[in-house]
Amino acid sequence: MTDPADLADRLQDGELRLYELDDHADADTAAEARRLLAERETDTDLSAIGSYSFAAADAEANIENMIGGAQIPMGIAGPVAVDGGAADGEFYLPLATTEGALLASVNRGLSAIHNSGGATARVTASGMTRAPVFQVAGVAEAEEVVQWVDDNTDNLREAAESTTSHGELLAVDPYVVGDNVFLRFVYDTKDAMGMNMATIATREASELVESETPARLVALSGNLCSDKKPAAINAIEGRGRSVTADVTLSRELVEERLNTTPEAMAEGNTRKNLIGSAKAASLGFNAHAANTVAAVFLATGQDAAQVVEGANAITTMEAREDELYASISFASLEVGTVGGGTRLDTQSEALELLGIAGGGDPPGANANALAELIAVGALAGELSLVAAFCSRHLSSAHEQLGR
Amino acid sequence: MTDPADLADRLQDGELRLYELDDHADADTAAEARRLLAERETDTDLSAIGSYSFAAADAEANIENMIGGAQIPMGIAGPVAVDGGAADGEFYLPLATTEGALLASVNRGLSAIHNSGGATARVTASGMTRAPVFQVAGVAEAEEVVQWVDDNTDNLREAAESTTSHGELLAVDPYVVGDNVFLRFVYDTKDAMGMNMATIATREASELVESETPARLVALSGNLCSDKKPAAINAIEGRGRSVTADVTLSRELVEERLNTTPEAMAEGNTRKNLIGSAKAASLGFNAHAANTVAAVFLATGQDAAQVVEGANAITTMEAREDELYASISFASLEVGTVGGGTRLDTQSEALELLGIAGGGDPPGANANALAELIAVGALAGELSLVAAFCSRHLSSAHEQLGR
Amino acid sequence: MTDPADLADRLQDGELRLYELDDHADADTAAEARRLLAERETDTDLSAIGSYSFAAADAEANIENMIGGAQIPMGIAGPVAVDGGAADGEFYLPLATTEGALLASVNRGLSAIHNSGGATARVTASGMTRAPVFQVAGVAEAEEVVQWVDDNTDNLREAAESTTSHGELLAVDPYVVGDNVFLRFVYDTKDAMGMNMATIATREASELVESETPARLVALSGNLCSDKKPAAINAIEGRGRSVTADVTLSRELVEERLNTTPEAMAEGNTRKNLIGSAKAASLGFNAHAANTVAAVFLATGQDAAQVVEGANAITTMEAREDELYASISFASLEVGTVGGGTRLDTQSEALELLGIAGGGDPPGANANALAELIAVGALAGELSLVAAFCSRHLSSAHEQLGR
Amino acid sequence: MTDPADLADRLQDGELRLYELDDHADADTAAEARRLLAERETDTDLSAIGSYSFAAADAEANIENMIGGAQIPMGIAGPVAVDGGAADGEFYLPLATTEGALLASVNRGLSAIHNSGGATARVTASGMTRAPVFQVAGVAEAEEVVQWVDDNTDNLREAAESTTSHGELLAVDPYVVGDNVFLRFVYDTKDAMGMNMATIATREASELVESETPARLVALSGNLCSDKKPAAINAIEGRGRSVTADVTLSRELVEERLNTTPEAMAEGNTRKNLIGSAKAASLGFNAHAANTVAAVFLATGQDAAQVVEGANAITTMEAREDELYASISFASLEVGTVGGGTRLDTQSEALELLGIAGGGDPPGANANALAELIAVGALAGELSLVAAFCSRHLSSAHEQLGR
């Protein structure tokens, strides 16, 4: 009965459904049976997908209807010295990507940063959000509900925090649109990315709102959270970690290692990353920050769909006296070192490589460190890409002068 | 000399640099040497990262400084019937994710769609973009350059297309901001996602602009493209594929399978996905489209950082006579079935599973099909999530009535 | 010497400059002299501009280099019953406009509202903002400055409020971007629109920041305020008054007076105001709210450039059992009944017409009432316009059925 | 019967309605009757509102239910030399405003520009838009409709242009969202702002779409136009005129007249107008462009509600060798010199003052010139404001050095 081929037969016969398999076989056998079914139905060979090295049972909290694994190349960039609020020391960054030249670009930038004594990084704000939408009769009732919320912050906190041993409710911000009341709950979720924690706590608090006011809960997420959507509310107010990394590079280093000048980089950054993004009506004023975010997210088990909010970043470059100042500021980097995909085999190893697997001391420190390290990696990518297009002109200029 | 431990020694001694390893050993040995170095430097065990099953040499175009692979669980959802402009038939969708419940959610939605006879899908617009920024002396010169571009579209096309056997230049749209001229080149890149093709072709065209006008190229990407940033220009004008999937579900099916009503779903969608996103100043008017985009992207070798643009989607639901009409419209889904990560082992198998690996017939058909299938999967996720929060209320209502 | 023609001679001879005239003549004579100069230089007749009826001296706080007045037709719409948090009773709205049909449209909508028993309105949030930008050395110093601000809210409030007899500092919200620290000060400015009050108070507070921290003030407005720019921060967090007006219209009234149905209006509103604006990447999810805002602003002496933020409004319509629920929610309506242009002759009369000229009781009540009345007027405009395009189809449908 | 007091009696008795008055009396008498009614009902004196100097009959196309006029102070700034595509020569700008210091600020900036030899200005794109929304059965039908539109551009042009003697249809751009098809019609409306012309022409074209395809017109404006809403589509693609003005100021002039340096102004502009607006998620990257737009709009009879789109402007400043380069680029300045409010007394005089009243030669030249002159005025305002906050620091620095 636990022979994968037999199970696949029963799937094809309609005796079993895909999601029922887990009741009839262990996780790896079930995955094989589904894979067999898929191979038969589509006349394909899925043996590479079947060549995963983790135990399927370990992934049960991460996926349903599993058939195997996707394998994505992983590399390292560094080392780089980081003076962070939480990350402190020298680090190799793990990046999983299929985009050629990305790792080389980050590596080149990190090398320039390292040669300048390293980057500084700080988490400047932190909070995971969940924003249910409630229906009321109209604006008069909305006013009452908002008033009740303002008067009952302590009760809402008690309800919310009753569901979690770690999480803390930081704020509840109300927004009224006609007969809709949105309440944006903000939580400190420590080392967890925190979406589940925030959702469960908010459900409990929402029940209190429903029982004590005329408001009717429509949806636990009313899209003012805002999760996995490009939204100005996150770019402005932040979600997860707001984190900045910066560095000053001497003129010599810019000239010798990056083959350009602080002035050229500042100007190039303004034309492309500021003015270009302004004209595009963008929330991302950077060159390719999402590349580093995505690559470290994949390596360390973060939620790949949250790369969306991870792209809300502003890169600045300015020529100072004899140096270049460069920074990148992420508004909404949603990361964790516990829960989600962080427990899987390769992902937890990548976090170990950074020395920040599991819960931090104090709680939240590991997730803060991860945010800071991603910011430093992205800063490196920005320096490298901007220098690349600026140096082109320098060399062109040299050629022209040489004639 | 090709013993990994020896190479790692030489890396630690500073004799070799990380990126020089490829000159001293085959790809797998080089990866092992780097992994050894990382293990020693960080006192960790990276054996799971080292347990990749593909040939390192096959990933050379995708990564530098490779140390191994990230493994991400993959599952399937379906089957679902699709009536697409390119995709036609029944499909199982491969999704790679670490977010528990996602696959079950998509599967539930696909089941409802399948029971309704399947979804319709169409690519309504297509074009990969690259938008260099040029500097001019001022707006008087900008006007001349724009005029030259308008007068020389054929010459620009000839230059651009001289670099590619497949790509076609569709349009060049100029934008002026002070002394900056941005030219947004739009290409048909067939089955390739097309960023590289577009970049190379645009470089050639830009050189023509530089040689024939006073404009000076600042950067090949001026951020009006806009790549891997949340930007209204993509949400409005599209990038990659603009694709819509829709379905009508009978009232019976909505009531029996989704435990709610067309009216409730339409209202819930309006409050959350339209009004909530409006108040959040979002470019994404959907519930969690990025989840499906990210999961199929990872499974099929797409660029994970382009999940950013993949979140620019609008979900609509309306209660019609005796049915629910539901749709999702992606503005900027950047996908390909050739190039990039699509050639890797597990990724190409996932494309085979969909029957769309490699170049399509006619060219572009496979990438179009992939876009349509992602849209159908995302539509399923929207139906499932919206039904879930609406049915909560129905059941609550039932409980209350039952008392 | 105070003969206008003589003064105009001296202006033409270059003996006097335009702005120096006020030292040589009373305000009306100076205006005439400038007008004469302009007429001579441009060979025109500006007698209508010279036919203003107010005393030029009364406008000295409102304009420099005055030559006369612009005259804009003003009309009234109403009466309409309003149940507001501050406005209570029946009102005629004064609107100054040159756009034909606007007044008729608002009047038609107000009539429908009035026949339904009037509209409800509430100010749901209030606060005028000013956000200076400071430069720091880098993110490490930014963290210190933000910490200092958090620790010194009371001192900042004391400094800010030392400059004003009425204003109250409600909050100071910090935002960090690289080596820039933005502090968004939020004030209760009572019946004044409050920009000047907020600017003066923020200057004082900023000096405290400069003297106590390493931050250097760059500009008193760092564009996070954000004044007279379309900005998501205002659409989300509000500026001036956040105000909602709503109404329920019976099915009969919708059918008989507006010639359409609640269902048609709800659907039309969704397709145009929600989905259309979503696709346009807009901050305004309404039909033409800015028309009413502009017309009442001009009539009552508000700042015409702040029509920009006044357009950040969301209109909702839903078909309920036997009625239509309609609402409009302005995020950032910046109004006052004291200061600015409110003291001028025609403007103060228009405020008298509304019964809200000058300071309110309690302070702020008059400005709140003005916000509520504008919202009701705009709601009327939305109802009228949406009904207009919906009824077209009803009549077309009738014609078709008649065949 | 035409005694105003008698008419007011009949209004109060309910014998007559406000809008019926025009059938019983001439325009001025009707206005007086309504004013009397309003005075009685609200116990106010509206004599200033009644002191308008234009003939009420001349405003019949501009307003309904007229009671009088709003009077707004008007001044002039200049002269300034302009080298425009349409505007050429020296100009005094008329500005109507109630915001003290605005005119002085613009005047100061114009003076600096004039001393530098004047500003350059160009309209870089032009087109008034109207975007109806149609309903279709689903995306399959949407594809057909879009295909029909692409195949029938000539027929659509013929239909649209049959309604106008001047207007030309430039483009029809389709956008699909689920079962909604938006068609954005773009017109050259010559010297008219063109909303009415565009609406009438689009109605005709839409009827052709309805008769030849299964699409059903929902609304003539589907909010993708986008009129009087802050929308990225206008900021990116333009509406009305896209216009840039720029100037180079010598270092000496910046130092002596503006009391600061090119470097300080460039840096201040970057921190405030670029980075600050980026963080605010704004579509306006300028200091106070809307102020000048609003003031010239009021003076010259433009639509005050379109100040909204007029705020979509980007200001750039850069320190070049020995000078400051400054520019402002408006994306969507909607102006006309015929129609709308331009025919009213004071408004037409203000246009005469600029030498651009009525239709231009060639058609469109006058509206282009108006756009260019507003841009130059706004550029002056930007220079003045940025210099003001920069010079503060210079003087502070001097004071500190002086100690």
PDB file of C-alpha atoms in Angstrom, chain D residues 318-386:
ATOM      1  CA  GLU D 318      23.225  70.806 -10.595  1.00  0.00           C
ATOM      2  CA  ALA D 319      26.471  72.606  -9.974  1.00  0.00           C
ATOM      3  CA  ARG D 320      28.394  72.803 -13.219  1.00  0.00           C
ATOM      4  CA  GLU D 321      31.875  74.185 -13.725  1.00  0.00           C
ATOM      5  CA  ASP D 322      31.171  77.776 -12.818  1.00  0.00           C
ATOM      6  CA  GLU D 323      27.445  77.907 -12.828  1.00  0.00           C
ATOM      7  CA  LEU D 324      24.184  76.473 -11.583  1.00  0.00           C
ATOM      8  CA  TYR D 325      21.947  74.600 -13.984  1.00  0.00           C
ATOM      9  CA  ALA D 326      18.318  74.545 -12.860  1.00  0.00           C
ATOM     10  CA  SER D 327      15.229  73.160 -14.531  1.00  0.00           C
ATOM     11  CA  ILE D 328      11.626  72.325 -13.917  1.00  0.00           C
ATOM     12  CA  SER D 329       9.711  69.787 -15.994  1.00  0.00           C
ATOM     13  CA  PHE D 330       5.923  69.717 -15.858  1.00  0.00           C
ATOM     14  CA  ALA D 331       4.375  66.520 -17.118  1.00  0.00           C
ATOM     15  CA  SER D 332       0.750  67.572 -17.334  1.00  0.00           C
ATOM     16  CA  LEU D 333       0.025  71.260 -17.542  1.00  0.00           C
ATOM     17  CA  GLU D 334      -3.480  71.667 -18.947  1.00  0.00           C
ATOM     18  CA  VAL D 335      -3.874  75.135 -20.385  1.00  0.00           C
ATOM     19  CA  GLY D 336      -5.739  76.998 -23.068  1.00  0.00           C
ATOM     20  CA  THR D 337      -6.099  80.522 -24.396  1.00  0.00           C
ATOM     21  CA  VAL D 338      -9.563  80.033 -25.871  1.00  0.00           C
ATOM     22  CA  GLY D 339     -12.723  78.695 -24.265  1.00  0.00           C
ATOM     23  CA  GLY D 340     -13.472  78.035 -20.615  1.00  0.00           C
ATOM     24  CA  GLY D 341     -12.745  80.951 -18.304  1.00  0.00           C
ATOM     25  CA  THR D 342     -10.413  82.689 -20.750  1.00  0.00           C
ATOM     26  CA  ARG D 343     -13.174  84.862 -22.209  1.00  0.00           C
ATOM     27  CA  LEU D 344     -14.079  86.553 -18.946  1.00  0.00           C
ATOM     28  CA  ASP D 345     -13.070  90.177 -18.466  1.00  0.00           C
ATOM     29  CA  THR D 346     -10.129  90.089 -16.100  1.00  0.00           C
ATOM     30  CA  GLN D 347      -8.937  86.746 -17.420  1.00  0.00           C
ATOM     31  CA  SER D 348      -8.755  87.853 -21.042  1.00  0.00           C
ATOM     32  CA  GLU D 349      -6.915  91.003 -19.990  1.00  0.00           C
ATOM     33  CA  ALA D 350      -4.331  88.886 -18.214  1.00  0.00           C
ATOM     34  CA  LEU D 351      -3.845  86.859 -21.395  1.00  0.00           C
ATOM     35  CA  GLU D 352      -3.557  90.117 -23.358  1.00  0.00           C
ATOM     36  CA  LEU D 353      -0.881  91.194 -20.912  1.00  0.00           C
ATOM     37  CA  LEU D 354       1.049  88.108 -22.032  1.00  0.00           C
ATOM     38  CA  GLY D 355       0.224  88.763 -25.687  1.00  0.00           C
ATOM     39  CA  ILE D 356      -1.408  85.386 -26.102  1.00  0.00           C
ATOM     40  CA  ALA D 357      -5.158  85.895 -25.865  1.00  0.00           C
ATOM     41  CA  GLY D 358      -7.274  83.827 -28.250  1.00  0.00           C
ATOM     42  CA  GLY D 359      -6.075  81.455 -30.929  1.00  0.00           C
ATOM     43  CA  GLY D 360      -2.405  81.350 -31.817  1.00  0.00           C
ATOM     44  CA  ASP D 361      -0.570  81.324 -35.097  1.00  0.00           C
ATOM     45  CA  PRO D 362      -0.051  78.517 -35.854  1.00  0.00           C
ATOM     46  CA  PRO D 363      -2.949  77.063 -33.868  1.00  0.00           C
ATOM     47  CA  GLY D 364      -1.713  75.839 -30.508  1.00  0.00           C
ATOM     48  CA  ALA D 365       1.084  78.390 -30.295  1.00  0.00           C
ATOM     49  CA  ASN D 366      -0.648  80.537 -27.713  1.00  0.00           C
ATOM     50  CA  ALA D 367      -1.432  77.649 -25.392  1.00  0.00           C
ATOM     51  CA  ASN D 368       2.135  76.411 -25.822  1.00  0.00           C
ATOM     52  CA  ALA D 369       3.409  79.856 -24.913  1.00  0.00           C
ATOM     53  CA  LEU D 370       1.240  79.949 -21.811  1.00  0.00           C
ATOM     54  CA  ALA D 371       2.620  76.589 -20.726  1.00  0.00           C
ATOM     55  CA  GLU D 372       6.174  77.796 -21.263  1.00  0.00           C
ATOM     56  CA  LEU D 373       5.579  81.005 -19.322  1.00  0.00           C
ATOM     57  CA  ILE D 374       4.061  79.167 -16.377  1.00  0.00           C
ATOM     58  CA  ALA D 375       7.077  76.874 -16.379  1.00  0.00           C
ATOM     59  CA  VAL D 376       9.440  79.846 -16.310  1.00  0.00           C
ATOM     60  CA  GLY D 377       7.474  81.399 -13.462  1.00  0.00           C
ATOM     61  CA  ALA D 378       7.565  78.160 -11.513  1.00  0.00           C
ATOM     62  CA  LEU D 379      11.283  77.801 -12.150  1.00  0.00           C
ATOM     63  CA  ALA D 380      11.730  81.254 -10.663  1.00  0.00           C
ATOM     64  CA  GLY D 381       9.760  80.191  -7.594  1.00  0.00           C
ATOM     65  CA  GLU D 382      11.925  77.114  -7.183  1.00  0.00           C
ATOM     66  CA  LEU D 383      15.170  79.070  -7.442  1.00  0.00           C
ATOM     67  CA  SER D 384      13.944  81.611  -4.972  1.00  0.00           C
ATOM     68  CA  LEU D 385      12.748  79.150  -2.357  1.00  0.00           C
ATOM     69  CA  VAL D 386      15.746  76.843  -2.548  1.00  0.00           C
TER      70      VAL D 386
END
